[in-house]
Tab-separated table of C-alpha atoms in Angstrom:
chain	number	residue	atom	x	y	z
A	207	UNK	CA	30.267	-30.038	-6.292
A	208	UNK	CA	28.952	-31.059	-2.780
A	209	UNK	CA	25.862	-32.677	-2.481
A	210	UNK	CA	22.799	-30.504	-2.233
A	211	UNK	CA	18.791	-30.346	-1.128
A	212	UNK	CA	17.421	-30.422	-4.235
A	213	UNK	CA	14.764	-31.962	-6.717
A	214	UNK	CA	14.325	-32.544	-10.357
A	215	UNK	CA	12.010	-30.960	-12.715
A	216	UNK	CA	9.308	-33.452	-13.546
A	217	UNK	CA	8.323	-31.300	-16.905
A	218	UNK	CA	8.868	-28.200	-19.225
A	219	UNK	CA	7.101	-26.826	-16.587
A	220	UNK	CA	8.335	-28.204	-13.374
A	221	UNK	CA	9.161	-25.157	-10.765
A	222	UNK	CA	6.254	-22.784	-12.354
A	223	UNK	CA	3.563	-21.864	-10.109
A	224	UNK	CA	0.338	-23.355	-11.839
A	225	UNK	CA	-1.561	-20.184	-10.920
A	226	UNK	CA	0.844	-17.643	-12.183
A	227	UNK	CA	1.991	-19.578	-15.476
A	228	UNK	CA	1.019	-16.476	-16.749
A	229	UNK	CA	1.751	-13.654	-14.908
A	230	UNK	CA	4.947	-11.621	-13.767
A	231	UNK	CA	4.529	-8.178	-11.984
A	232	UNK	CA	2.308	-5.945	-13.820
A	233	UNK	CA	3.434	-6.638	-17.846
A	234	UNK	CA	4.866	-9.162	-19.882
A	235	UNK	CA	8.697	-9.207	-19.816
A	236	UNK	CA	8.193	-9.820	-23.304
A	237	UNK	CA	6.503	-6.385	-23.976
A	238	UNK	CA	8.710	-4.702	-21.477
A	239	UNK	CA	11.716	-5.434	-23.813
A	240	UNK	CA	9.806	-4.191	-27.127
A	241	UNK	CA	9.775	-7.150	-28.627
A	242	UNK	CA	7.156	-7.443	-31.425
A	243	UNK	CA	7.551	-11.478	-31.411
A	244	UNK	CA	3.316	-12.572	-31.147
A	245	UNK	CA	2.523	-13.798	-27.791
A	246	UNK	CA	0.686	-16.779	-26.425
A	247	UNK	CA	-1.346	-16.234	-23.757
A	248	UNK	CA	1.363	-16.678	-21.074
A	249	UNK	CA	3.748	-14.438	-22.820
A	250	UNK	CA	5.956	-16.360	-24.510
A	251	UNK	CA	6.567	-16.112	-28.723
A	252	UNK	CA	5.176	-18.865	-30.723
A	253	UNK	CA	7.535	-20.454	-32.980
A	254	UNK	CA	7.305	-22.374	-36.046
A	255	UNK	CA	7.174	-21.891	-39.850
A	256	UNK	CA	5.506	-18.936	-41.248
A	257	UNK	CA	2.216	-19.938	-42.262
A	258	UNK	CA	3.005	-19.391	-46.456
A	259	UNK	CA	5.677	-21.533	-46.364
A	260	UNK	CA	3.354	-24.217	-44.361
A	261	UNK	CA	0.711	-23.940	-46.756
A	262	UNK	CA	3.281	-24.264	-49.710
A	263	UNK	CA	4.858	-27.572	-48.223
A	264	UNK	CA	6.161	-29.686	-51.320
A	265	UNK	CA	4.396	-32.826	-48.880
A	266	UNK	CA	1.848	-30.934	-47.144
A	267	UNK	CA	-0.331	-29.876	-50.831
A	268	UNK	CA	-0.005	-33.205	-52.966
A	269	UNK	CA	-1.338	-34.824	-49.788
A	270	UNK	CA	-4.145	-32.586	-48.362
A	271	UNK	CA	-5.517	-33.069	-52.402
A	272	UNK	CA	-5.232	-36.002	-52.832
A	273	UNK	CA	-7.504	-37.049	-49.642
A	274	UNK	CA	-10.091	-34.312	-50.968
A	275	UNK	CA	-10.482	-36.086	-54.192
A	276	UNK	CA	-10.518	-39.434	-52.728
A	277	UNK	CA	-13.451	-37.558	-49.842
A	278	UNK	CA	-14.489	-36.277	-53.064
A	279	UNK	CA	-14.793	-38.804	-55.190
A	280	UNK	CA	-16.061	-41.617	-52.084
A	281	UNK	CA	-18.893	-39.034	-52.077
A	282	UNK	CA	-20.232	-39.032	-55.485
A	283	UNK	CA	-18.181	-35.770	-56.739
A	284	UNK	CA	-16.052	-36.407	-59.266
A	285	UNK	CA	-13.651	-33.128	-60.589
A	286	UNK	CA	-15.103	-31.604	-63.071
A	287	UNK	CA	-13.275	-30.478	-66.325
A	288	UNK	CA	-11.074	-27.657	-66.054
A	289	UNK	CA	-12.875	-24.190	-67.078
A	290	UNK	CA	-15.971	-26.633	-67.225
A	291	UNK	CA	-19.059	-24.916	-65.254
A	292	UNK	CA	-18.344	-26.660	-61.983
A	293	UNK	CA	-14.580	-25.787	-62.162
A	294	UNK	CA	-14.790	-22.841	-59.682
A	295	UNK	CA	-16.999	-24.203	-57.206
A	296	UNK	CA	-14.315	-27.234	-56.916
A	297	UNK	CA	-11.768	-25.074	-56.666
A	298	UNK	CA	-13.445	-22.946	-53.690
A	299	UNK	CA	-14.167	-26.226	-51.663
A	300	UNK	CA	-10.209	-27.804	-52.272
A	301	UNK	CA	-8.981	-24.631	-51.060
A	302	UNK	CA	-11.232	-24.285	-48.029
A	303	UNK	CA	-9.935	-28.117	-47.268
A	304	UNK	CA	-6.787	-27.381	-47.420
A	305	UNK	CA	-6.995	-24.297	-45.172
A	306	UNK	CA	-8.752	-26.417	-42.588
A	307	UNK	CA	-5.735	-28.753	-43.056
A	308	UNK	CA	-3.174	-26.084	-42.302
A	309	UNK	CA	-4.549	-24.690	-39.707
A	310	UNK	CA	-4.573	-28.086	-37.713
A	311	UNK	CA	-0.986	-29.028	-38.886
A	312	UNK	CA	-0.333	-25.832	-37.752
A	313	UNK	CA	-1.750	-26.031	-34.284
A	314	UNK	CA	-0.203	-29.141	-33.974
A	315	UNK	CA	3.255	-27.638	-34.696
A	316	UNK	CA	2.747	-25.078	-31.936
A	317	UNK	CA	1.337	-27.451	-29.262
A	318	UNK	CA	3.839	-30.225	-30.070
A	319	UNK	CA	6.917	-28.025	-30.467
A	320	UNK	CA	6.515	-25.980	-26.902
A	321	UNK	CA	7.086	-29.184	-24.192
A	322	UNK	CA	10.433	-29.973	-26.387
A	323	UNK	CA	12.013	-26.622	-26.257
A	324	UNK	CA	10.990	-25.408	-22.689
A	325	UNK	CA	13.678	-26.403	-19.738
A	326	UNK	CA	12.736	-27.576	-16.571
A	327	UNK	CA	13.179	-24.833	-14.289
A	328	UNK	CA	15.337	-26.725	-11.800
A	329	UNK	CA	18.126	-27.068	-15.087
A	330	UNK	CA	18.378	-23.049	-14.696
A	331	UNK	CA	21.407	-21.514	-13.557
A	332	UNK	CA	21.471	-19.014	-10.464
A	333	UNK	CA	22.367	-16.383	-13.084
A	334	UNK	CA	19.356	-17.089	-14.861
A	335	UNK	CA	16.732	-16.075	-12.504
A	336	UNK	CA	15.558	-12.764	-10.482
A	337	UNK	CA	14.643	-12.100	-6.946
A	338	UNK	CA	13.452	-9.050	-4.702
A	339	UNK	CA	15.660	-7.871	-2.074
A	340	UNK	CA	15.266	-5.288	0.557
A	341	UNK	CA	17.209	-2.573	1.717
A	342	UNK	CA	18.204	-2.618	5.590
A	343	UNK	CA	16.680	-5.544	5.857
A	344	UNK	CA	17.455	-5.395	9.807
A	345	UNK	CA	15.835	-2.162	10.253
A	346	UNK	CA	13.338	-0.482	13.058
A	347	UNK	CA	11.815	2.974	13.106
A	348	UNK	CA	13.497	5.085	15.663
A	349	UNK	CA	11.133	6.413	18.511
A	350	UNK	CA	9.677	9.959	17.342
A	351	UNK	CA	11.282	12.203	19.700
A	352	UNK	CA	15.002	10.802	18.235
A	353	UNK	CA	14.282	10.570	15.294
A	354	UNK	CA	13.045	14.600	15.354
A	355	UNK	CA	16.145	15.027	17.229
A	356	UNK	CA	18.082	13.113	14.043
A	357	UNK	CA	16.518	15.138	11.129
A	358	UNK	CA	17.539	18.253	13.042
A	359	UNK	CA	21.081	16.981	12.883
A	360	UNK	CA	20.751	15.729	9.372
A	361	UNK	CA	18.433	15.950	6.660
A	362	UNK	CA	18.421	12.466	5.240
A	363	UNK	CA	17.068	11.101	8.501
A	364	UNK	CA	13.727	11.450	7.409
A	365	UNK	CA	13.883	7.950	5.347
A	366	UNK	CA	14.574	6.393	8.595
A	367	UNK	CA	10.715	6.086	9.599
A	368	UNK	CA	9.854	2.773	8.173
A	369	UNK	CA	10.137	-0.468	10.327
A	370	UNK	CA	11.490	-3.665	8.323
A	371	UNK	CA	9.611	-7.471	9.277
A	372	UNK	CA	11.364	-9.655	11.086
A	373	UNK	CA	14.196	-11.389	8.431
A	374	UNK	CA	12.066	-14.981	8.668
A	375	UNK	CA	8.643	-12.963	8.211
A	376	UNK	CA	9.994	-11.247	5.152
A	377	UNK	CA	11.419	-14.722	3.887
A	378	UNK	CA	7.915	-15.738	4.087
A	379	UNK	CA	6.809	-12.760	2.024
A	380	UNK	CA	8.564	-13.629	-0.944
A	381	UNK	CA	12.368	-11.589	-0.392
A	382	UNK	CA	15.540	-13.973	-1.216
A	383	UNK	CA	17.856	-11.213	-0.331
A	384	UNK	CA	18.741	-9.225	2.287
A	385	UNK	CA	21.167	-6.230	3.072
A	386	UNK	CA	22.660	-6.173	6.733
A	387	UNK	CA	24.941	-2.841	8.007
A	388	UNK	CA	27.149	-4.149	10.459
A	389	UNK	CA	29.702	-2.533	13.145
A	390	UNK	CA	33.060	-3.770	14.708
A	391	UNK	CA	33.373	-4.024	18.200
A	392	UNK	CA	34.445	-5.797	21.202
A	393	UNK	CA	31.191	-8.215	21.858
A	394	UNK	CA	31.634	-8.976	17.818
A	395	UNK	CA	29.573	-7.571	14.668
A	396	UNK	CA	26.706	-5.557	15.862
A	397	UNK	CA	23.392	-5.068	13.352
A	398	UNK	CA	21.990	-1.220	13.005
A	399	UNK	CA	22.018	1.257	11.083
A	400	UNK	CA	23.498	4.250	12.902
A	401	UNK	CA	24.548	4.197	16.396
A	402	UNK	CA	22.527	6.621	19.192
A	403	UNK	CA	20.170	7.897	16.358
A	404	UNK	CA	19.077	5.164	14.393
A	405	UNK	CA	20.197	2.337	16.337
A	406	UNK	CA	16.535	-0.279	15.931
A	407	UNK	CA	17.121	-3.381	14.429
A	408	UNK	CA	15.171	-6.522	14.456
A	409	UNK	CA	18.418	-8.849	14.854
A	410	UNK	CA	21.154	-7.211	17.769
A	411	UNK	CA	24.336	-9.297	15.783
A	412	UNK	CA	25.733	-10.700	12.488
A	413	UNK	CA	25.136	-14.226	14.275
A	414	UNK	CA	21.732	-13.423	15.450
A	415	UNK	CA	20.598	-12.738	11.701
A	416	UNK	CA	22.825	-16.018	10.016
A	417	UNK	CA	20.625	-18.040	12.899
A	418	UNK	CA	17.093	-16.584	11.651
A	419	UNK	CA	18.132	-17.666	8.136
A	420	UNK	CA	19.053	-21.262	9.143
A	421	UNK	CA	16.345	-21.751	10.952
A	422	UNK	CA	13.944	-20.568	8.221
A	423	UNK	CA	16.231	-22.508	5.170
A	424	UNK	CA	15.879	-25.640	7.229
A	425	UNK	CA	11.996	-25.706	7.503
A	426	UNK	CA	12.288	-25.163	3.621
A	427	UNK	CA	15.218	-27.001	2.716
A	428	UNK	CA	14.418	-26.633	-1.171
A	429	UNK	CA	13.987	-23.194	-1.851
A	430	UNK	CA	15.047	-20.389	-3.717
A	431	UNK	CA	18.836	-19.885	-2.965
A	432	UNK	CA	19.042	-16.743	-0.279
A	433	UNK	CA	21.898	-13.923	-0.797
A	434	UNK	CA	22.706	-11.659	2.660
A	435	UNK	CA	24.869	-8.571	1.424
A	436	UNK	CA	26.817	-7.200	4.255
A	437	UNK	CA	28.554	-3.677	4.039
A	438	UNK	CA	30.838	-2.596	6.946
A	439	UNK	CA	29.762	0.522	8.466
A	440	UNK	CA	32.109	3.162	10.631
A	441	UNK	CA	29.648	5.640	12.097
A	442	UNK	CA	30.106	3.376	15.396
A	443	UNK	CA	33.090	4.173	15.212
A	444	UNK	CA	32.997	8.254	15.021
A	445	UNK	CA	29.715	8.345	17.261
A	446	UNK	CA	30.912	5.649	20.031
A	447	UNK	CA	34.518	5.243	20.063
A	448	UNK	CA	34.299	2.970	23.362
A	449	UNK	CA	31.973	0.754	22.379
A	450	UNK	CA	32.378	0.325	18.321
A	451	UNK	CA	36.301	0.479	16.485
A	452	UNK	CA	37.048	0.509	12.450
A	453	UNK	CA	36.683	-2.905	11.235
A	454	UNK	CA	40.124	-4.509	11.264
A	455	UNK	CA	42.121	-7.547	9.313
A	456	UNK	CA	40.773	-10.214	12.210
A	457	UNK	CA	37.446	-8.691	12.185
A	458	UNK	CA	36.894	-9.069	9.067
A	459	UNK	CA	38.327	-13.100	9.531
A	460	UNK	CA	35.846	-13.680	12.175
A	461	UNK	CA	32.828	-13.297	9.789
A	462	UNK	CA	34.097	-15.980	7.461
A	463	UNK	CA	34.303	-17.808	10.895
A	464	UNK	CA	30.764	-16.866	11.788
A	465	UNK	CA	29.445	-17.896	8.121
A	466	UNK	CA	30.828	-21.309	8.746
A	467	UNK	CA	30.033	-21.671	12.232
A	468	UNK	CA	26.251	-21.150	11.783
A	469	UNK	CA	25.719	-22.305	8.014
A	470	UNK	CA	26.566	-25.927	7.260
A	471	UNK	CA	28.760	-26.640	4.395
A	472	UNK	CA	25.518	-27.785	3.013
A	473	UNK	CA	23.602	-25.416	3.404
A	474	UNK	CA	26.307	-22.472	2.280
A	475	UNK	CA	27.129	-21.823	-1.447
A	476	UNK	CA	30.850	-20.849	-1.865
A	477	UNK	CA	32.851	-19.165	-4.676
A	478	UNK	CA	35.000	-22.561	-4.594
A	479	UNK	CA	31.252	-24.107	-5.553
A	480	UNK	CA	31.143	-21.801	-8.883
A	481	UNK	CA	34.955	-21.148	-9.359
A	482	UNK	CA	35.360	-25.272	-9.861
A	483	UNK	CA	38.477	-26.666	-11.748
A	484	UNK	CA	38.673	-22.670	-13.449
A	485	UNK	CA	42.013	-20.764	-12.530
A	486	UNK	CA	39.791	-18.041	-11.532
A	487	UNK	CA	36.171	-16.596	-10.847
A	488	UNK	CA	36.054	-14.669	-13.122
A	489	UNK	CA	36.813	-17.564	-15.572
A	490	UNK	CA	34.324	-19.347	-13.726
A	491	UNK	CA	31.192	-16.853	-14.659
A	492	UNK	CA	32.169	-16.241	-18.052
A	493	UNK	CA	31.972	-20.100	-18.715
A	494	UNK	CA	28.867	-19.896	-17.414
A	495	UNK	CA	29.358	-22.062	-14.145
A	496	UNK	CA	26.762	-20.970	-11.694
A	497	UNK	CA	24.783	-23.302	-10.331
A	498	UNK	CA	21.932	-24.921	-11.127
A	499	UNK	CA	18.764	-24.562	-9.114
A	500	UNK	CA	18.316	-28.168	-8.388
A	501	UNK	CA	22.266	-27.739	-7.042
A	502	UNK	CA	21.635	-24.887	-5.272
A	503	UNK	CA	18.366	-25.275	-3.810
A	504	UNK	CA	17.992	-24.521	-0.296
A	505	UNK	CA	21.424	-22.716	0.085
A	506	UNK	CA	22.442	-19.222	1.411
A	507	UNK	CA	25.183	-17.315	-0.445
A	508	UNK	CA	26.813	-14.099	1.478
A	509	UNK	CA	28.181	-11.336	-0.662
A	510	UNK	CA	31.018	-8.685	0.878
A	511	UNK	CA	28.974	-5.419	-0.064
A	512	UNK	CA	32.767	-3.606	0.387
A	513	UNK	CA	35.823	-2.308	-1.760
A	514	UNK	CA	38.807	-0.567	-0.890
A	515	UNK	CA	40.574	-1.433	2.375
A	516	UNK	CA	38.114	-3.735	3.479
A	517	UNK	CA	37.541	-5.908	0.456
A	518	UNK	CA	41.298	-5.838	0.286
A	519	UNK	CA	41.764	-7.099	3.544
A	520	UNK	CA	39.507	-10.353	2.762
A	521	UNK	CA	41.280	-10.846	-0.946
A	522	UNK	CA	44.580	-10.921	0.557
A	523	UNK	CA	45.846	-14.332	-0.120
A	524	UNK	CA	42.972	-15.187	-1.745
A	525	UNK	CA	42.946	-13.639	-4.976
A	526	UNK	CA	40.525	-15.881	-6.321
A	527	UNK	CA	38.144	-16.404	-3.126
A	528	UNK	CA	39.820	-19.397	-2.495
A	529	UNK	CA	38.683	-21.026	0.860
A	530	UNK	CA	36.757	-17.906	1.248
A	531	UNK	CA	33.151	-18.146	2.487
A	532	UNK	CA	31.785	-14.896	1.006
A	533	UNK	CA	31.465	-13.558	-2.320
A	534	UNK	CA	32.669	-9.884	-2.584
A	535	UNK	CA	31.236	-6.288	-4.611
A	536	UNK	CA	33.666	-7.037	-8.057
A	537	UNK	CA	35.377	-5.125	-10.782
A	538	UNK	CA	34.480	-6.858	-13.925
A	539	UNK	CA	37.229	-8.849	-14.983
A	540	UNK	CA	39.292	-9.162	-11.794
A	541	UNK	CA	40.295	-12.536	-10.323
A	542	UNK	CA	37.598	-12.427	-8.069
A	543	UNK	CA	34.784	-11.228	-10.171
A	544	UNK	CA	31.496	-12.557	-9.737
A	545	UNK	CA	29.050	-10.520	-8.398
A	546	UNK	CA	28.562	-6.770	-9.313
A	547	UNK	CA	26.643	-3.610	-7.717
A	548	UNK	CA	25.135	-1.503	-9.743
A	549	UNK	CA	22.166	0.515	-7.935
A	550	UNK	CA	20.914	2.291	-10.983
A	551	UNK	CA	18.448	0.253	-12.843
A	552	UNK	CA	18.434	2.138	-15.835
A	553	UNK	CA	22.227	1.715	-16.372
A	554	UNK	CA	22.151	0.265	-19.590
A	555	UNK	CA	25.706	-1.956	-18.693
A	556	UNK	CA	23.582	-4.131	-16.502
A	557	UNK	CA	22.260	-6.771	-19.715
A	558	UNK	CA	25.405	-6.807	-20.994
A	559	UNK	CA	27.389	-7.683	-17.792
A	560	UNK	CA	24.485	-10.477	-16.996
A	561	UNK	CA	24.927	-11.915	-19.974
A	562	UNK	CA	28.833	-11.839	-19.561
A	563	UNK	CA	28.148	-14.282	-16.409
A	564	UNK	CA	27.710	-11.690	-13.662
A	565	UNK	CA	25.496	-11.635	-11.195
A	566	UNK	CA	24.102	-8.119	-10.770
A	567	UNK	CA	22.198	-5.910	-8.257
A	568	UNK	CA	20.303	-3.022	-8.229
A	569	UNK	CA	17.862	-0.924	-6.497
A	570	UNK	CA	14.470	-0.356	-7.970
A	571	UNK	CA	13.698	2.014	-5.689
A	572	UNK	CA	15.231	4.248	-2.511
A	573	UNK	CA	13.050	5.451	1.129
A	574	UNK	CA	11.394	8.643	-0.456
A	575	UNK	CA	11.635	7.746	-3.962
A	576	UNK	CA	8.840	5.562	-5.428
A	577	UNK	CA	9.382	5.526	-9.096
A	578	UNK	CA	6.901	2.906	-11.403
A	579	UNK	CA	8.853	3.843	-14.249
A	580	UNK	CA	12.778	3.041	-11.963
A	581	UNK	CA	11.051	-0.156	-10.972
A	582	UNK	CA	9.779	-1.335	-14.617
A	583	UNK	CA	13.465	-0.356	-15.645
A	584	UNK	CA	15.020	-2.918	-13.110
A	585	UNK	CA	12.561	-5.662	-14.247
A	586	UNK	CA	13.379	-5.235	-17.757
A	587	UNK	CA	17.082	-5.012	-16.697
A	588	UNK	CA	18.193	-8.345	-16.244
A	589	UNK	CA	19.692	-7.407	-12.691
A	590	UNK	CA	18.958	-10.658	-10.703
A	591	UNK	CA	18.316	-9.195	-7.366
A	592	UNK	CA	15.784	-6.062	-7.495
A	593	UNK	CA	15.924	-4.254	-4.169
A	594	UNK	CA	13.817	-1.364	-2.656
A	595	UNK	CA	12.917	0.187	0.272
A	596	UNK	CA	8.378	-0.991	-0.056
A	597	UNK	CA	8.570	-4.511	0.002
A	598	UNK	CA	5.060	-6.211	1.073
A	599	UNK	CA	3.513	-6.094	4.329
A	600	UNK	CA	4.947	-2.322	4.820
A	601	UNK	CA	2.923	-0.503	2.989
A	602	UNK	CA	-0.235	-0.223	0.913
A	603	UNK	CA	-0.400	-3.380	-1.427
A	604	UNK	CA	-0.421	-1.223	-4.482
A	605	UNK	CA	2.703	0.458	-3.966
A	606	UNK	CA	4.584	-2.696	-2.712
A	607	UNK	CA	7.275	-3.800	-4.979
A	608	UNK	CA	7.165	-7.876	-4.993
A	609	UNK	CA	6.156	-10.665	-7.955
A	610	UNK	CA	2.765	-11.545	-8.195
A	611	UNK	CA	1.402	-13.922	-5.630
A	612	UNK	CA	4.539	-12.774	-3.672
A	613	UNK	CA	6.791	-15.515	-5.920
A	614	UNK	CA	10.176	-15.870	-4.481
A	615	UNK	CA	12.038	-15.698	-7.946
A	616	UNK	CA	11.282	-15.090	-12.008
A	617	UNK	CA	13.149	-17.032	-14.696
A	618	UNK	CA	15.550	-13.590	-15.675
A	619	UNK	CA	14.325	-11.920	-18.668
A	620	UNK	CA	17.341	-11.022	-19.914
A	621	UNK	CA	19.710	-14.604	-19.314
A	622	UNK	CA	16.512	-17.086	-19.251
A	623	UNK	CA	16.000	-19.009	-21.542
A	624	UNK	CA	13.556	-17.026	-23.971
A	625	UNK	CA	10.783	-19.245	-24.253
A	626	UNK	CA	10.266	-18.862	-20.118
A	627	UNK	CA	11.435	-15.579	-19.687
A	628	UNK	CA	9.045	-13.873	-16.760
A	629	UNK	CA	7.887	-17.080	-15.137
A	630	UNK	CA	7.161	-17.525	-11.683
A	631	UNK	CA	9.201	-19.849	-9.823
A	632	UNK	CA	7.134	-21.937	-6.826
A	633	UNK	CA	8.987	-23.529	-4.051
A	634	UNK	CA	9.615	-26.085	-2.949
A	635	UNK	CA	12.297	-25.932	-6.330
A	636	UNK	CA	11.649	-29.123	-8.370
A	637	UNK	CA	8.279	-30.097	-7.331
């Protein structure tokens, strides 16, 4: 494992914001799963033996009574005879005592117990934590006249009126992933959405948006590791044969090249990074070799959002990913299986194939389809990167989907470790 920009957890707590110890979106992961564990006021279930068994300690009785009678006896109240007239009134006091006396062993337990059990955040793996992504991250509302002219021609170009920040302004907002649509042609990969109709984009190439990134990872060298999903679009291709062609075997090379080119080895997390000594990726994930945060901090991962011809194209000789620079859209259980798509949140699969290792994406939302009950469904998931079409700064606050006090990740609460499940993650990691 290469060196990384990273720093240790100083505490159970280390990586949490201070402000937000508490908080997640709008309700306790805890809740959201049904759990009927009691919470503490930041969520989380407090542990510890039930409070008969306490009181019944073999150690915990013979002691509390015999410092009563001593208190007792140092006071001028000796026991009286049993069934004598006093009896009762004894009895009353010793067991208020030794309620008082469970009760603070009892508190102590809780207190004392939570630092020792709670990880420092920067021990979590990638595959332990959630972020919000956005869909077309790249993209800018077409002028009105074309895009009247577009819905005329097809009916689902009336989600294209919504303008997307600037990729380092949206960084800034919170978003650790971002989806790019990209085109094949002559001058290399070109950024839009669809060519002539929708063509606005805040970043013209592939190379253009990899230099935003850098430039924003290296003025925060320990944050919250970044994933850019790229799917290869042919609409250039059918709308502008002269200028855009069908991605091809070298096109598909040169963004590997690009990767590399503009992302240091540093700075770029690899499937050789989580694949290791393991014969395979797959092996890799189900071993439970992501990452740690303090390993990972700082980096950019890219993820092939392609399968059939293209995704077959970058696996040939590499099986495995090996050498390879991007991650790719996986079958569970294939060589190269790491990373998984699956867009409906309320797909029940999606626990079970995070807790199997995978890392998982869905949508929480669509343009035209603002659901509260989609979106609570893909935080309860355990997908660990939650994408929609209303991130913040778009649109009215209350309808944005983001964590509270636009955090850049939550410990997963489906793969986190439970007692954390929900936090808040503040950057920079480790501090």
């Amino acid at each position: 494992m290469r060196t990384r920009f990273c720093g240790s957890g100083s505490g159970a707590t280390a990586g949490l914001s201070s402000s937000a110890r508490c908080a997640s979106h709008n309700t306790s992961p805890k809740r959201s799963e049904g759990a009927s564990t009691p919470l503490s006021p930041c969520g989380r279930g407090v542990g510890g033996e039930g409070f008969s068994s306490l009181f019944l300690s073999s150690h915990l009785w013979p002691l509390a009574s015999r410092l009563f009678s001593l208190g007792a006896i140092a006071g001028g109240h000796r026991p009286p005879e049993a069934g004598g007239p006093s009896s009762a009134k004894f009895d009353v006091l010793l067991l208020k005592f030794l309620l008082f006396v469970v009760l603070i062993a009892g508190a102590s337990r809780a207190v004392a117990a939570e630092p020792a059990d709670a990880a420092p955040i920067a021990a979590l793996r990638l595959n332990q934590i959630q972020v919000v992504g956005t869909h077309n991250s790249y993209h800018v509302r077409p002028p009105a006249a074309m895009l009247k002219t577009a819905i005329a021609v097809r009916k689902d170009a009336k989600e294209w009126d919504y303008t997307r920040q600037p990729l380092d302004q949206q960084l800034d907002q919170g978003i650790r992933s971002f989806e790019l649509d990209l085109h094949a042609s002559d001058s290399g990969w070109q950024v839009m959405h669809v060519p002539i109709f929708d063509p606005g984009t805040t970043v013209a190439t592939f190379r253009d948006a990899l230099q935003v990134i850098a430039a924003w990872s290296q003025k925060h060298p320990r944050h919250v590791p970044v994933s850019l999903l790229l799917e290869l679009k042919e609409e250039g291709f059918q709308l502008n044969r002269r200028r855009f062609r069908q991605p091809t075997a070298q096109d598909i090379e040169r963004l590997d090249e690009e990767i590399r080119d503009v992302l240091s080895d540093e700075r770029l997390l690899v499937p050789d990074d989580v694949r290791g000594q393991h014969a395979t990726l797959f092996a890799a994930v189900a071993a439970g070799a992501w990452p740690t945060l303090a390993d990972a901090a700082g980096q950019v991962f890219v993820i092939l959002h392609e399968t059939g011809a293209n995704r077959d194209a970058y696996l040939a000789g590499h099986p495995a990913l090996e050498g390879r620079a991007m991650f790719v859209e996986s079958d569970p259980g294939a060589p190269h299986a790491a990373v998984l798509i699956r867009n409906n949140p309320t797909d029940p699969q999606i626990a079970e194939l995070a807790r199997q290792g995978y890392l998982v994406r869905t949508r929480v939302d669509s343009q035209g389809d603002w659901d509260a009950a989609r979106r609570d469904a893909g935080l309860a998931s355990g997908a660990h990167v939650l994408t929609t079409d209303y991130p913040p700064g778009e649109i009215a606050a209350e309808r944005a989907f983001a964590f509270k006090e636009l955090a850049p990740a939550r410990v997963n609460p489906v793969t986190g470790p439970e007692n954390v499940r929900g936090e808040l993650l503040k950057e920079p990691l480790g501090e």
